[in-house]
Amino acid sequence: METKYKASHTEDELMETKHKALQTVDELMETEHKALQTEDELMETEHQSHQTEDELMETKQKDRQTVDELIETKHKALQTVDELMETEHKALQTVDELMETEYNVRQRPPYR
């Protein structure tokens, strides 16, 4: 009878151990699932980070292009200013010549 009791007790302990082992397996599977979820989230974050980096590079390239265009526009504006100043200079020369001609005409004696 005592052997039967010990065997029954051992069987109960084995069942308890088996139950704990199954709980441990469940916990490990849950941990693995969470780890895989975390890995997926990290990969998504990395993907978004790369997208953001690509967008920033594209924005930087567009900004450089805009700066180049602004420099070109400024250069053309300065050329236009130079041309306008040259035209103004020629106009002032023409005015000076006309005033000199007018002065010379007034200095001549009248026709008789």
PDB file of N, CA and C in Angstrom:
ATOM      1  N   MET A   1       0.804  -1.180   0.000  1.00  0.00           N
ATOM      2  CA  MET A   1       0.000   0.000   0.000  1.00  0.00           C
ATOM      3  C   MET A   1       0.857   1.258   0.000  1.00  0.00           C
ATOM      4  N   GLU A   2       1.914   1.214   0.793  1.00  0.00           N
ATOM      5  CA  GLU A   2       2.797   2.373   0.848  1.00  0.00           C
ATOM      6  C   GLU A   2       3.440   2.615  -0.507  1.00  0.00           C
ATOM      7  N   THR A   3       3.811   1.587  -1.209  1.00  0.00           N
ATOM      8  CA  THR A   3       4.409   1.723  -2.530  1.00  0.00           C
ATOM      9  C   THR A   3       3.397   2.327  -3.491  1.00  0.00           C
ATOM     10  N   LYS A   4       2.168   1.853  -3.366  1.00  0.00           N
ATOM     11  CA  LYS A   4       1.127   2.395  -4.227  1.00  0.00           C
ATOM     12  C   LYS A   4       0.941   3.886  -3.932  1.00  0.00           C
ATOM     13  N   TYR A   5       0.985   4.258  -2.650  1.00  0.00           N
ATOM     14  CA  TYR A   5       0.852   5.657  -2.254  1.00  0.00           C
ATOM     15  C   TYR A   5       2.008   6.480  -2.807  1.00  0.00           C
ATOM     16  N   LYS A   6       3.243   5.936  -2.671  1.00  0.00           N
ATOM     17  CA  LYS A   6       4.425   6.639  -3.180  1.00  0.00           C
ATOM     18  C   LYS A   6       4.354   6.783  -4.693  1.00  0.00           C
ATOM     19  N   ALA A   7       3.901   5.743  -5.353  1.00  0.00           N
ATOM     20  CA  ALA A   7       3.778   5.797  -6.812  1.00  0.00           C
ATOM     21  C   ALA A   7       2.750   6.846  -7.208  1.00  0.00           C
ATOM     22  N   SER A   8       1.655   6.871  -6.482  1.00  0.00           N
ATOM     23  CA  SER A   8       0.617   7.863  -6.765  1.00  0.00           C
ATOM     24  C   SER A   8       1.148   9.273  -6.504  1.00  0.00           C
ATOM     25  N   HIS A   9       1.886   9.413  -5.415  1.00  0.00           N
ATOM     26  CA  HIS A   9       2.474  10.720  -5.083  1.00  0.00           C
ATOM     27  C   HIS A   9       3.484  11.134  -6.151  1.00  0.00           C
ATOM     28  N   THR A  10       4.317  10.214  -6.604  1.00  0.00           N
ATOM     29  CA  THR A  10       5.303  10.487  -7.649  1.00  0.00           C
ATOM     30  C   THR A  10       4.597  10.867  -8.943  1.00  0.00           C
ATOM     31  N   GLU A  11       3.511  10.152  -9.227  1.00  0.00           N
ATOM     32  CA  GLU A  11       2.749  10.470 -10.436  1.00  0.00           C
ATOM     33  C   GLU A  11       2.189  11.892 -10.345  1.00  0.00           C
ATOM     34  N   ASP A  12       1.707  12.271  -9.175  1.00  0.00           N
ATOM     35  CA  ASP A  12       1.200  13.635  -8.972  1.00  0.00           C
ATOM     36  C   ASP A  12       2.317  14.667  -9.176  1.00  0.00           C
ATOM     37  N   GLU A  13       3.493  14.367  -8.644  1.00  0.00           N
ATOM     38  CA  GLU A  13       4.633  15.275  -8.802  1.00  0.00           C
ATOM     39  C   GLU A  13       5.035  15.396 -10.273  1.00  0.00           C
ATOM     40  N   LEU A  14       5.007  14.258 -10.976  1.00  0.00           N
ATOM     41  CA  LEU A  14       5.338  14.295 -12.407  1.00  0.00           C
ATOM     42  C   LEU A  14       4.318  15.123 -13.183  1.00  0.00           C
ATOM     43  N   MET A  15       3.043  14.946 -12.828  1.00  0.00           N
ATOM     44  CA  MET A  15       1.998  15.736 -13.484  1.00  0.00           C
ATOM     45  C   MET A  15       2.204  17.229 -13.197  1.00  0.00           C
ATOM     46  N   GLU A  16       2.562  17.547 -11.958  1.00  0.00           N
ATOM     47  CA  GLU A  16       2.822  18.940 -11.572  1.00  0.00           C
ATOM     48  C   GLU A  16       4.013  19.483 -12.351  1.00  0.00           C
ATOM     49  N   THR A  17       5.064  18.692 -12.458  1.00  0.00           N
ATOM     50  CA  THR A  17       6.254  19.098 -13.212  1.00  0.00           C
ATOM     51  C   THR A  17       5.905  19.297 -14.682  1.00  0.00           C
ATOM     52  N   LYS A  18       5.114  18.355 -15.223  1.00  0.00           N
ATOM     53  CA  LYS A  18       4.699  18.472 -16.624  1.00  0.00           C
ATOM     54  C   LYS A  18       3.882  19.751 -16.824  1.00  0.00           C
ATOM     55  N   HIS A  19       2.977  20.030 -15.878  1.00  0.00           N
ATOM     56  CA  HIS A  19       2.152  21.240 -15.951  1.00  0.00           C
ATOM     57  C   HIS A  19       3.035  22.495 -15.936  1.00  0.00           C
ATOM     58  N   LYS A  20       4.012  22.522 -15.029  1.00  0.00           N
ATOM     59  CA  LYS A  20       4.933  23.668 -14.953  1.00  0.00           C
ATOM     60  C   LYS A  20       5.754  23.799 -16.230  1.00  0.00           C
ATOM     61  N   ALA A  21       6.183  22.658 -16.776  1.00  0.00           N
ATOM     62  CA  ALA A  21       6.960  22.682 -18.019  1.00  0.00           C
ATOM     63  C   ALA A  21       6.114  23.258 -19.156  1.00  0.00           C
ATOM     64  N   LEU A  22       4.842  22.847 -19.217  1.00  0.00           N
ATOM     65  CA  LEU A  22       3.951  23.383 -20.258  1.00  0.00           C
ATOM     66  C   LEU A  22       3.719  24.882 -20.066  1.00  0.00           C
ATOM     67  N   GLN A  23       3.594  25.313 -18.817  1.00  0.00           N
ATOM     68  CA  GLN A  23       3.460  26.746 -18.541  1.00  0.00           C
ATOM     69  C   GLN A  23       4.706  27.497 -19.011  1.00  0.00           C
ATOM     70  N   THR A  24       5.864  26.913 -18.720  1.00  0.00           N
ATOM     71  CA  THR A  24       7.131  27.531 -19.143  1.00  0.00           C
ATOM     72  C   THR A  24       7.195  27.620 -20.663  1.00  0.00           C
ATOM     73  N   VAL A  25       6.780  26.551 -21.351  1.00  0.00           N
ATOM     74  CA  VAL A  25       6.761  26.562 -22.819  1.00  0.00           C
ATOM     75  C   VAL A  25       5.825  27.666 -23.314  1.00  0.00           C
ATOM     76  N   ASP A  26       4.640  27.782 -22.702  1.00  0.00           N
ATOM     77  CA  ASP A  26       3.700  28.842 -23.086  1.00  0.00           C
ATOM     78  C   ASP A  26       4.323  30.229 -22.889  1.00  0.00           C
ATOM     79  N   GLU A  27       4.990  30.418 -21.749  1.00  0.00           N
ATOM     80  CA  GLU A  27       5.639  31.701 -21.467  1.00  0.00           C
ATOM     81  C   GLU A  27       6.745  31.990 -22.479  1.00  0.00           C
ATOM     82  N   LEU A  28       7.517  30.961 -22.814  1.00  0.00           N
ATOM     83  CA  LEU A  28       8.588  31.141 -23.804  1.00  0.00           C
ATOM     84  C   LEU A  28       8.011  31.490 -25.168  1.00  0.00           C
ATOM     85  N   MET A  29       6.918  30.838 -25.538  1.00  0.00           N
ATOM     86  CA  MET A  29       6.288  31.143 -26.825  1.00  0.00           C
ATOM     87  C   MET A  29       5.744  32.574 -26.829  1.00  0.00           C
ATOM     88  N   GLU A  30       5.171  32.991 -25.700  1.00  0.00           N
ATOM     89  CA  GLU A  30       4.671  34.375 -25.582  1.00  0.00           C
ATOM     90  C   GLU A  30       5.833  35.370 -25.683  1.00  0.00           C
ATOM     91  N   THR A  31       6.926  35.051 -25.011  1.00  0.00           N
ATOM     92  CA  THR A  31       8.116  35.908 -25.075  1.00  0.00           C
ATOM     93  C   THR A  31       8.646  35.974 -26.500  1.00  0.00           C
ATOM     94  N   GLU A  32       8.692  34.817 -27.175  1.00  0.00           N
ATOM     95  CA  GLU A  32       9.156  34.787 -28.567  1.00  0.00           C
ATOM     96  C   GLU A  32       8.234  35.628 -29.448  1.00  0.00           C
ATOM     97  N   HIS A  33       6.933  35.515 -29.227  1.00  0.00           N
ATOM     98  CA  HIS A  33       5.960  36.295 -30.004  1.00  0.00           C
ATOM     99  C   HIS A  33       6.198  37.795 -29.805  1.00  0.00           C
ATOM    100  N   LYS A  34       6.381  38.195 -28.545  1.00  0.00           N
ATOM    101  CA  LYS A  34       6.647  39.607 -28.252  1.00  0.00           C
ATOM    102  C   LYS A  34       7.959  40.062 -28.889  1.00  0.00           C
ATOM    103  N   ALA A  35       8.968  39.198 -28.848  1.00  0.00           N
ATOM    104  CA  ALA A  35      10.261  39.534 -29.455  1.00  0.00           C
ATOM    105  C   ALA A  35      10.108  39.722 -30.960  1.00  0.00           C
ATOM    106  N   LEU A  36       9.325  38.849 -31.594  1.00  0.00           N
ATOM    107  CA  LEU A  36       9.098  38.980 -33.041  1.00  0.00           C
ATOM    108  C   LEU A  36       8.323  40.258 -33.357  1.00  0.00           C
ATOM    109  N   GLN A  37       7.343  40.593 -32.506  1.00  0.00           N
ATOM    110  CA  GLN A  37       6.607  41.844 -32.695  1.00  0.00           C
ATOM    111  C   GLN A  37       7.547  43.039 -32.577  1.00  0.00           C
ATOM    112  N   THR A  38       8.408  42.998 -31.576  1.00  0.00           N
ATOM    113  CA  THR A  38       9.375  44.081 -31.378  1.00  0.00           C
ATOM    114  C   THR A  38      10.305  44.192 -32.579  1.00  0.00           C
ATOM    115  N   GLU A  39      10.751  43.048 -33.084  1.00  0.00           N
ATOM    116  CA  GLU A  39      11.625  43.047 -34.264  1.00  0.00           C
ATOM    117  C   GLU A  39      10.899  43.662 -35.461  1.00  0.00           C
ATOM    118  N   ASP A  40       9.625  43.292 -35.647  1.00  0.00           N
ATOM    119  CA  ASP A  40       8.834  43.875 -36.739  1.00  0.00           C
ATOM    120  C   ASP A  40       8.708  45.387 -36.582  1.00  0.00           C
ATOM    121  N   GLU A  41       8.450  45.830 -35.346  1.00  0.00           N
ATOM    122  CA  GLU A  41       8.326  47.268 -35.082  1.00  0.00           C
ATOM    123  C   GLU A  41       9.643  47.983 -35.363  1.00  0.00           C
ATOM    124  N   LEU A  42      10.745  47.364 -34.955  1.00  0.00           N
ATOM    125  CA  LEU A  42      12.057  47.968 -35.207  1.00  0.00           C
ATOM    126  C   LEU A  42      12.346  48.056 -36.703  1.00  0.00           C
ATOM    127  N   MET A  43      11.983  47.009 -37.431  1.00  0.00           N
ATOM    128  CA  MET A  43      12.199  47.028 -38.878  1.00  0.00           C
ATOM    129  C   MET A  43      11.336  48.106 -39.532  1.00  0.00           C
ATOM    130  N   GLU A  44      10.106  48.259 -39.060  1.00  0.00           N
ATOM    131  CA  GLU A  44       9.216  49.308 -39.586  1.00  0.00           C
ATOM    132  C   GLU A  44       9.789  50.689 -39.271  1.00  0.00           C
ATOM    133  N   THR A  45      10.278  50.846 -38.042  1.00  0.00           N
ATOM    134  CA  THR A  45      10.891  52.117 -37.652  1.00  0.00           C
ATOM    135  C   THR A  45      12.107  52.412 -38.520  1.00  0.00           C
ATOM    136  N   GLU A  46      12.925  51.389 -38.756  1.00  0.00           N
ATOM    137  CA  GLU A  46      14.106  51.560 -39.605  1.00  0.00           C
ATOM    138  C   GLU A  46      13.688  51.945 -41.022  1.00  0.00           C
ATOM    139  N   HIS A  47      12.647  51.289 -41.534  1.00  0.00           N
ATOM    140  CA  HIS A  47      12.141  51.602 -42.878  1.00  0.00           C
ATOM    141  C   HIS A  47      11.672  53.059 -42.938  1.00  0.00           C
ATOM    142  N   GLN A  48      10.910  53.478 -41.926  1.00  0.00           N
ATOM    143  CA  GLN A  48      10.434  54.863 -41.879  1.00  0.00           C
ATOM    144  C   GLN A  48      11.605  55.832 -41.768  1.00  0.00           C
ATOM    145  N   SER A  49      12.614  55.440 -41.009  1.00  0.00           N
ATOM    146  CA  SER A  49      13.803  56.278 -40.863  1.00  0.00           C
ATOM    147  C   SER A  49      14.503  56.456 -42.205  1.00  0.00           C
ATOM    148  N   HIS A  50      14.604  55.356 -42.964  1.00  0.00           N
ATOM    149  CA  HIS A  50      15.224  55.444 -44.291  1.00  0.00           C
ATOM    150  C   HIS A  50      14.390  56.321 -45.219  1.00  0.00           C
ATOM    151  N   GLN A  51      13.067  56.184 -45.132  1.00  0.00           N
ATOM    152  CA  GLN A  51      12.198  57.026 -45.957  1.00  0.00           C
ATOM    153  C   GLN A  51      12.392  58.493 -45.608  1.00  0.00           C
ATOM    154  N   THR A  52      12.442  58.779 -44.307  1.00  0.00           N
ATOM    155  CA  THR A  52      12.644  60.153 -43.856  1.00  0.00           C
ATOM    156  C   THR A  52      13.991  60.674 -44.337  1.00  0.00           C
ATOM    157  N   GLU A  53      15.008  59.843 -44.239  1.00  0.00           N
ATOM    158  CA  GLU A  53      16.345  60.234 -44.702  1.00  0.00           C
ATOM    159  C   GLU A  53      16.320  60.528 -46.199  1.00  0.00           C
ATOM    160  N   ASP A  54      15.645  59.670 -46.968  1.00  0.00           N
ATOM    161  CA  ASP A  54      15.530  59.898 -48.411  1.00  0.00           C
ATOM    162  C   ASP A  54      14.796  61.204 -48.700  1.00  0.00           C
ATOM    163  N   GLU A  55      13.718  61.462 -47.947  1.00  0.00           N
ATOM    164  CA  GLU A  55      12.960  62.700 -48.139  1.00  0.00           C
ATOM    165  C   GLU A  55      13.816  63.917 -47.800  1.00  0.00           C
ATOM    166  N   LEU A  56      14.602  63.808 -46.732  1.00  0.00           N
ATOM    167  CA  LEU A  56      15.480  64.920 -46.353  1.00  0.00           C
ATOM    168  C   LEU A  56      16.541  65.172 -47.424  1.00  0.00           C
ATOM    169  N   MET A  57      17.097  64.091 -47.965  1.00  0.00           N
ATOM    170  CA  MET A  57      18.094  64.239 -49.030  1.00  0.00           C
ATOM    171  C   MET A  57      17.464  64.898 -50.257  1.00  0.00           C
ATOM    172  N   GLU A  58      16.236  64.485 -50.573  1.00  0.00           N
ATOM    173  CA  GLU A  58      15.534  65.066 -51.720  1.00  0.00           C
ATOM    174  C   GLU A  58      15.254  66.550 -51.474  1.00  0.00           C
ATOM    175  N   THR A  59      14.827  66.871 -50.263  1.00  0.00           N
ATOM    176  CA  THR A  59      14.576  68.269 -49.909  1.00  0.00           C
ATOM    177  C   THR A  59      15.864  69.076 -49.986  1.00  0.00           C
ATOM    178  N   LYS A  60      16.947  68.502 -49.495  1.00  0.00           N
ATOM    179  CA  LYS A  60      18.246  69.184 -49.536  1.00  0.00           C
ATOM    180  C   LYS A  60      18.653  69.448 -50.985  1.00  0.00           C
ATOM    181  N   GLN A  61      18.449  68.455 -51.854  1.00  0.00           N
ATOM    182  CA  GLN A  61      18.782  68.612 -53.273  1.00  0.00           C
ATOM    183  C   GLN A  61      17.932  69.717 -53.901  1.00  0.00           C
ATOM    184  N   LYS A  62      16.632  69.732 -53.573  1.00  0.00           N
ATOM    185  CA  LYS A  62      15.745  70.773 -54.106  1.00  0.00           C
ATOM    186  C   LYS A  62      16.160  72.146 -53.590  1.00  0.00           C
ATOM    187  N   ASP A  63      16.548  72.214 -52.313  1.00  0.00           N
ATOM    188  CA  ASP A  63      17.012  73.480 -51.743  1.00  0.00           C
ATOM    189  C   ASP A  63      18.260  73.974 -52.467  1.00  0.00           C
ATOM    190  N   ARG A  64      19.185  73.065 -52.743  1.00  0.00           N
ATOM    191  CA  ARG A  64      20.403  73.446 -53.477  1.00  0.00           C
ATOM    192  C   ARG A  64      20.045  73.966 -54.863  1.00  0.00           C
ATOM    193  N   GLN A  65      19.095  73.274 -55.509  1.00  0.00           N
ATOM    194  CA  GLN A  65      18.673  73.693 -56.844  1.00  0.00           C
ATOM    195  C   GLN A  65      18.036  75.083 -56.770  1.00  0.00           C
ATOM    196  N   THR A  66      17.221  75.315 -55.744  1.00  0.00           N
ATOM    197  CA  THR A  66      16.592  76.622 -55.566  1.00  0.00           C
ATOM    198  C   THR A  66      17.651  77.696 -55.345  1.00  0.00           C
ATOM    199  N   VAL A  67      18.642  77.393 -54.529  1.00  0.00           N
ATOM    200  CA  VAL A  67      19.726  78.357 -54.287  1.00  0.00           C
ATOM    201  C   VAL A  67      20.458  78.658 -55.593  1.00  0.00           C
ATOM    202  N   ASP A  68      20.748  77.615 -56.370  1.00  0.00           N
ATOM    203  CA  ASP A  68      21.410  77.818 -57.663  1.00  0.00           C
ATOM    204  C   ASP A  68      20.562  78.704 -58.573  1.00  0.00           C
ATOM    205  N   GLU A  69      19.246  78.461 -58.584  1.00  0.00           N
ATOM    206  CA  GLU A  69      18.351  79.273 -59.412  1.00  0.00           C
ATOM    207  C   GLU A  69      18.320  80.719 -58.924  1.00  0.00           C
ATOM    208  N   LEU A  70      18.321  80.909 -57.605  1.00  0.00           N
ATOM    209  CA  LEU A  70      18.328  82.270 -57.053  1.00  0.00           C
ATOM    210  C   LEU A  70      19.628  82.994 -57.399  1.00  0.00           C
ATOM    211  N   ILE A  71      20.731  82.275 -57.342  1.00  0.00           N
ATOM    212  CA  ILE A  71      22.021  82.876 -57.715  1.00  0.00           C
ATOM    213  C   ILE A  71      21.998  83.269 -59.183  1.00  0.00           C
ATOM    214  N   GLU A  72      21.461  82.397 -60.030  1.00  0.00           N
ATOM    215  CA  GLU A  72      21.361  82.693 -61.468  1.00  0.00           C
ATOM    216  C   GLU A  72      20.461  83.908 -61.699  1.00  0.00           C
ATOM    217  N   THR A  73      19.344  83.967 -60.983  1.00  0.00           N
ATOM    218  CA  THR A  73      18.430  85.111 -61.110  1.00  0.00           C
ATOM    219  C   THR A  73      19.120  86.395 -60.658  1.00  0.00           C
ATOM    220  N   LYS A  74      19.853  86.319 -59.557  1.00  0.00           N
ATOM    221  CA  LYS A  74      20.583  87.490 -59.063  1.00  0.00           C
ATOM    222  C   LYS A  74      21.616  87.935 -60.097  1.00  0.00           C
ATOM    223  N   HIS A  75      22.313  86.971 -60.691  1.00  0.00           N
ATOM    224  CA  HIS A  75      23.311  87.282 -61.711  1.00  0.00           C
ATOM    225  C   HIS A  75      22.655  88.001 -62.890  1.00  0.00           C
ATOM    226  N   LYS A  76      21.514  87.481 -63.348  1.00  0.00           N
ATOM    227  CA  LYS A  76      20.809  88.115 -64.464  1.00  0.00           C
ATOM    228  C   LYS A  76      20.323  89.510 -64.084  1.00  0.00           C
ATOM    229  N   ALA A  77      19.845  89.660 -62.845  1.00  0.00           N
ATOM    230  CA  ALA A  77      19.386  90.974 -62.384  1.00  0.00           C
ATOM    231  C   ALA A  77      20.544  91.970 -62.370  1.00  0.00           C
ATOM    232  N   LEU A  78      21.715  91.516 -61.913  1.00  0.00           N
ATOM    233  CA  LEU A  78      22.884  92.405 -61.904  1.00  0.00           C
ATOM    234  C   LEU A  78      23.305  92.770 -63.323  1.00  0.00           C
ATOM    235  N   GLN A  79      23.204  91.812 -64.247  1.00  0.00           N
ATOM    236  CA  GLN A  79      23.501  92.116 -65.649  1.00  0.00           C
ATOM    237  C   GLN A  79      22.530  93.167 -66.178  1.00  0.00           C
ATOM    238  N   THR A  80      21.259  93.014 -65.832  1.00  0.00           N
ATOM    239  CA  THR A  80      20.247  93.976 -66.268  1.00  0.00           C
ATOM    240  C   THR A  80      20.543  95.354 -65.688  1.00  0.00           C
ATOM    241  N   VAL A  81      20.922  95.406 -64.423  1.00  0.00           N
ATOM    242  CA  VAL A  81      21.284  96.688 -63.797  1.00  0.00           C
ATOM    243  C   VAL A  81      22.470  97.306 -64.526  1.00  0.00           C
ATOM    244  N   ASP A  82      23.478  96.493 -64.844  1.00  0.00           N
ATOM    245  CA  ASP A  82      24.637  96.995 -65.590  1.00  0.00           C
ATOM    246  C   ASP A  82      24.208  97.559 -66.939  1.00  0.00           C
ATOM    247  N   GLU A  83      23.332  96.834 -67.641  1.00  0.00           N
ATOM    248  CA  GLU A  83      22.858  97.303 -68.943  1.00  0.00           C
ATOM    249  C   GLU A  83      22.062  98.596 -68.803  1.00  0.00           C
ATOM    250  N   LEU A  84      21.231  98.688 -67.774  1.00  0.00           N
ATOM    251  CA  LEU A  84      20.454  99.916 -67.549  1.00  0.00           C
ATOM    252  C   LEU A  84      21.369 101.093 -67.217  1.00  0.00           C
ATOM    253  N   MET A  85      22.393 100.840 -66.439  1.00  0.00           N
ATOM    254  CA  MET A  85      23.344 101.913 -66.116  1.00  0.00           C
ATOM    255  C   MET A  85      24.090 102.354 -67.370  1.00  0.00           C
ATOM    256  N   GLU A  86      24.445 101.396 -68.221  1.00  0.00           N
ATOM    257  CA  GLU A  86      25.108 101.723 -69.486  1.00  0.00           C
ATOM    258  C   GLU A  86      24.180 102.554 -70.367  1.00  0.00           C
ATOM    259  N   THR A  87      22.910 102.152 -70.428  1.00  0.00           N
ATOM    260  CA  THR A  87      21.924 102.903 -71.214  1.00  0.00           C
ATOM    261  C   THR A  87      21.748 104.304 -70.638  1.00  0.00           C
ATOM    262  N   GLU A  88      21.683 104.406 -69.315  1.00  0.00           N
ATOM    263  CA  GLU A  88      21.551 105.713 -68.671  1.00  0.00           C
ATOM    264  C   GLU A  88      22.764 106.584 -68.988  1.00  0.00           C
ATOM    265  N   HIS A  89      23.943 105.980 -68.937  1.00  0.00           N
ATOM    266  CA  HIS A  89      25.171 106.719 -69.246  1.00  0.00           C
ATOM    267  C   HIS A  89      25.126 107.259 -70.676  1.00  0.00           C
ATOM    268  N   LYS A  90      24.707 106.407 -71.626  1.00  0.00           N
ATOM    269  CA  LYS A  90      24.607 106.841 -73.020  1.00  0.00           C
ATOM    270  C   LYS A  90      23.557 107.930 -73.173  1.00  0.00           C
ATOM    271  N   ALA A  91      22.441 107.789 -72.445  1.00  0.00           N
ATOM    272  CA  ALA A  91      21.393 108.811 -72.515  1.00  0.00           C
ATOM    273  C   ALA A  91      21.910 110.141 -71.981  1.00  0.00           C
ATOM    274  N   LEU A  92      22.664 110.095 -70.891  1.00  0.00           N
ATOM    275  CA  LEU A  92      23.229 111.332 -70.337  1.00  0.00           C
ATOM    276  C   LEU A  92      24.247 111.944 -71.294  1.00  0.00           C
ATOM    277  N   GLN A  93      25.028 111.089 -71.960  1.00  0.00           N
ATOM    278  CA  GLN A  93      25.965 111.599 -72.967  1.00  0.00           C
ATOM    279  C   GLN A  93      25.200 112.289 -74.094  1.00  0.00           C
ATOM    280  N   THR A  94      24.108 111.659 -74.514  1.00  0.00           N
ATOM    281  CA  THR A  94      23.296 112.246 -75.587  1.00  0.00           C
ATOM    282  C   THR A  94      22.719 113.578 -75.135  1.00  0.00           C
ATOM    283  N   VAL A  95      22.230 113.643 -73.905  1.00  0.00           N
ATOM    284  CA  VAL A  95      21.698 114.906 -73.370  1.00  0.00           C
ATOM    285  C   VAL A  95      22.796 115.954 -73.349  1.00  0.00           C
ATOM    286  N   ASP A  96      23.994 115.573 -72.899  1.00  0.00           N
ATOM    287  CA  ASP A  96      25.120 116.513 -72.881  1.00  0.00           C
ATOM    288  C   ASP A  96      25.415 117.022 -74.287  1.00  0.00           C
ATOM    289  N   GLU A  97      25.429 116.111 -75.261  1.00  0.00           N
ATOM    290  CA  GLU A  97      25.702 116.504 -76.649  1.00  0.00           C
ATOM    291  C   GLU A  97      24.611 117.435 -77.178  1.00  0.00           C
ATOM    292  N   LEU A  98      23.362 117.124 -76.855  1.00  0.00           N
ATOM    293  CA  LEU A  98      22.258 117.981 -77.306  1.00  0.00           C
ATOM    294  C   LEU A  98      22.340 119.363 -76.666  1.00  0.00           C
ATOM    295  N   MET A  99      22.683 119.399 -75.395  1.00  0.00           N
ATOM    296  CA  MET A  99      22.812 120.692 -74.711  1.00  0.00           C
ATOM    297  C   MET A  99      23.973 121.485 -75.301  1.00  0.00           C
ATOM    298  N   GLU A 100      25.058 120.789 -75.626  1.00  0.00           N
ATOM    299  CA  GLU A 100      26.204 121.468 -76.238  1.00  0.00           C
ATOM    300  C   GLU A 100      25.821 122.000 -77.615  1.00  0.00           C
ATOM    301  N   THR A 101      25.103 121.188 -78.382  1.00  0.00           N
ATOM    302  CA  THR A 101      24.660 121.625 -79.712  1.00  0.00           C
ATOM    303  C   THR A 101      23.741 122.830 -79.582  1.00  0.00           C
ATOM    304  N   GLU A 102      22.805 122.754 -78.630  1.00  0.00           N
ATOM    305  CA  GLU A 102      21.887 123.880 -78.422  1.00  0.00           C
ATOM    306  C   GLU A 102      22.670 125.136 -78.042  1.00  0.00           C
ATOM    307  N   TYR A 103      23.645 124.969 -77.169  1.00  0.00           N
ATOM    308  CA  TYR A 103      24.458 126.110 -76.757  1.00  0.00           C
ATOM    309  C   TYR A 103      25.195 126.697 -77.962  1.00  0.00           C
ATOM    310  N   ASN A 104      25.790 125.817 -78.778  1.00  0.00           N
ATOM    311  CA  ASN A 104      26.525 126.280 -79.961  1.00  0.00           C
ATOM    312  C   ASN A 104      25.600 126.986 -80.941  1.00  0.00           C
ATOM    313  N   VAL A 105      24.394 126.478 -81.094  1.00  0.00           N
ATOM    314  CA  VAL A 105      23.438 127.109 -82.012  1.00  0.00           C
ATOM    315  C   VAL A 105      23.085 128.492 -81.497  1.00  0.00           C
ATOM    316  N   ARG A 106      22.916 128.663 -80.246  1.00  0.00           N
ATOM    317  CA  ARG A 106      22.557 129.966 -79.677  1.00  0.00           C
ATOM    318  C   ARG A 106      23.733 130.950 -79.754  1.00  0.00           C
ATOM    319  N   GLN A 107      24.933 130.427 -79.772  1.00  0.00           N
ATOM    320  CA  GLN A 107      26.102 131.305 -79.817  1.00  0.00           C
ATOM    321  C   GLN A 107      26.376 131.835 -81.215  1.00  0.00           C
ATOM    322  N   ARG A 108      25.822 131.203 -82.229  1.00  0.00           N
ATOM    323  CA  ARG A 108      26.075 131.675 -83.597  1.00  0.00           C
ATOM    324  C   ARG A 108      25.335 132.986 -83.842  1.00  0.00           C
ATOM    325  N   PRO A 109      25.927 133.749 -84.669  1.00  0.00           N
ATOM    326  CA  PRO A 109      25.206 134.986 -85.023  1.00  0.00           C
ATOM    327  C   PRO A 109      23.992 134.638 -85.893  1.00  0.00           C
ATOM    328  N   PRO A 110      22.980 135.412 -85.814  1.00  0.00           N
ATOM    329  CA  PRO A 110      21.784 135.155 -86.622  1.00  0.00           C
ATOM    330  C   PRO A 110      22.093 135.298 -88.109  1.00  0.00           C
ATOM    331  N   TYR A 111      21.279 134.624 -88.951  1.00  0.00           N
ATOM    332  CA  TYR A 111      21.464 134.718 -90.408  1.00  0.00           C
ATOM    333  C   TYR A 111      21.019 136.070 -90.899  1.00  0.00           C
ATOM    334  N   ARG A 112      21.680 136.582 -91.900  1.00  0.00           N
ATOM    335  CA  ARG A 112      21.289 137.861 -92.486  1.00  0.00           C
ATOM    336  C   ARG A 112      21.091 137.721 -93.926  1.00  0.00           C
TER     337      ARG A 112
END
